[in-house]
């Protein structure tokens, strides 16, 4: 009896070991923080011991959840107004700007007094989860705690996330996230796409990586080169899904969890509920997201948009920070509202959005067609994709006027195709064996249970770049073919000469 009990105690496997997890979310924007908090709260609900380094303390954290606030005030640019100017940046200006902002930001995180205190506190962590976005020096934490490194790419997969995991990123059909190309590119687009990806990759290796390595060595003096740590990622969680994007091949430790942040709809405030319920001709939701402040938009463009809205019979809910604007009768401003709860309302017929990834994902989740006003970064790509898939129309910020916006919005409202495709995509999204959040939990716990994911690590990571791209094979083949051709040619020539000689002689 006692033996049996002992046996049970010793040999019945525990479901999963509980881990000490450090989450690092260094971005200031609401949407990035939402994603980090959602993932870490879910881990805490599975009884893991979670510590979150964050710029925005989450509301009502559970008991096994410690929050350490990073104070970035006075560091780097406070994103806001100038973002609207970024639509006329070319890819390289954007690359440089983003790199320099992120670099300052990363150093500010490491220099922060609370972060320094944590590093001195002799704590141990089994897993470090952080956002993948220009913060490469923070990989020093994974080394410092000898922890498994798990990255969350809030922007979906990029050439850099793929490179770190030994995943193929083929520029012939995967457009760069800062370009507005559809997946089916023509020759010029493929050429440009490949060129931009090549330059970005060289920029990363020659500029970003050394800069981040220098910062990392400063704060983690015994760390190996960042060049080694970059490619030691156990799990890359990517915020995308084939229902909202294009199907791509992924190695097993690149896991798509797009849509994991979406909660089932909650009740709206009484006022908004009544307003939307009474929208018998349908309603439109308009939001430029949380980083781009609508009140910093060009005044003329705001007027153009309002003129178009004023001519519609639909009711409009506009997430806007400034209520001093003269509004048409059918437009109502809200300063803050849960976007998903609005999109869930059955009367909402269109979503006018800047095209952030969370917004386009939510549009598909609820099957709402969109009019996209992309401004910068991956918004161009997300909206080009929506257009390609057929559930949205694009009106780039630079070319927005009453005519372009009016035509686009009326098309989405009156042509049933857009709604049908949005609904079809929505059904595909919801038809999954497990929810995206459960999938994230499964793979994180898989990593904890099996002491990392060395069994999932792509062997591509052990090859040199010329081996991976088969350059050495191609060259040796080319060489062999040349040598053989030369020999055959020589032989042929000699034989032929002798024959001619013979014939002449005769
Ligand atoms: C951390 O450990 C070191 C060496 O074991 C010790 O000197 C130091 O006082 C500890 N710090 C704290 C905050 O416990
Ligand atoms: C890579 O990560 C594992 C944990 O997953 C760790 O044990 C190992 O030391 C790391 N290797 C390097 C070179 O940092
Ligand atoms: C939400 O609304 C429904 C129906 O109006 C009501 O029955 C329910 O109690 C509400 N839930 C909350 C949490 O207010
Ligand atoms: C609706 O839009 C689709 C896709 O853009 C297009 O093929 C179709 O002709 C449009 N239908 C009408 C009636 O305009
Ligand atoms: C976990 O793996 C690392 C190598 O990544 C190894 O050094 C360590 O001993 C392993 N730990 C256990 C408990 O197996």
XYZ file of N, CA and C and ligand atoms in Angstrom, residues 126 139 142-143 146-149 224-225 228-234 447 451-454 457, ligand 2:
83
model
N 13.081 30.869 -15.250
C 13.266 29.734 -16.163
C 13.017 30.144 -17.607
N 18.080 40.663 -25.226
C 18.339 39.214 -25.195
C 19.361 38.881 -24.112
N 18.040 36.824 -21.264
C 17.953 35.361 -21.420
C 19.264 34.734 -20.972
N 20.370 35.371 -21.360
C 21.668 34.849 -20.944
C 21.856 35.015 -19.435
N 20.061 32.538 -17.635
C 20.190 31.219 -18.263
C 18.797 30.620 -18.508
N 17.947 31.447 -19.100
C 16.540 31.066 -19.271
C 16.237 30.813 -20.743
N 15.162 30.075 -20.981
C 14.710 29.890 -22.363
C 14.149 31.216 -22.861
N 14.539 31.555 -24.072
C 14.129 32.836 -24.634
C 12.906 32.618 -25.522
N 27.811 36.376 -23.964
C 28.452 36.077 -25.251
C 28.020 37.109 -26.287
N 28.554 36.998 -27.485
C 28.191 37.964 -28.514
C 26.689 37.865 -28.820
N 25.416 35.321 -31.173
C 25.056 33.965 -30.739
C 23.674 33.952 -30.095
N 23.405 34.952 -29.261
C 22.122 34.967 -28.542
C 20.938 35.150 -29.485
N 21.144 35.922 -30.560
C 20.055 36.180 -31.519
C 19.432 34.884 -32.019
N 20.287 33.873 -32.211
C 19.817 32.635 -32.855
C 19.550 31.523 -31.842
N 19.386 31.903 -30.581
C 19.133 30.911 -29.532
C 17.729 31.121 -28.953
N 16.762 31.311 -29.832
C 15.389 31.570 -29.397
C 14.628 30.252 -29.364
N 13.994 29.944 -28.238
C 13.303 28.653 -28.108
C 11.995 28.642 -28.879
N 7.803 24.038 -24.004
C 9.185 24.496 -23.842
C 9.646 24.306 -22.388
N 12.525 21.265 -21.101
C 13.776 21.997 -20.917
C 14.250 22.626 -22.219
N 13.383 23.431 -22.815
C 13.761 24.121 -24.043
C 13.275 23.370 -25.269
N 13.632 23.876 -26.406
C 13.128 23.292 -27.650
C 14.270 22.953 -28.591
N 15.369 22.415 -28.021
C 16.490 22.085 -28.914
C 16.048 21.024 -29.939
N 14.761 22.907 -32.966
C 15.642 23.904 -33.570
C 16.017 23.512 -34.993
C 20.622 28.913 -25.377
O 19.451 28.780 -24.593
C 19.471 27.691 -23.680
C 18.142 27.680 -22.977
O 17.100 27.410 -23.862
C 20.633 27.843 -22.728
O 20.702 26.733 -21.866
C 21.942 27.980 -23.500
O 23.001 28.236 -22.627
C 21.830 29.120 -24.497
N 23.022 29.187 -25.343
C 23.726 30.316 -25.486
C 24.896 30.257 -26.402
O 23.438 31.322 -24.890
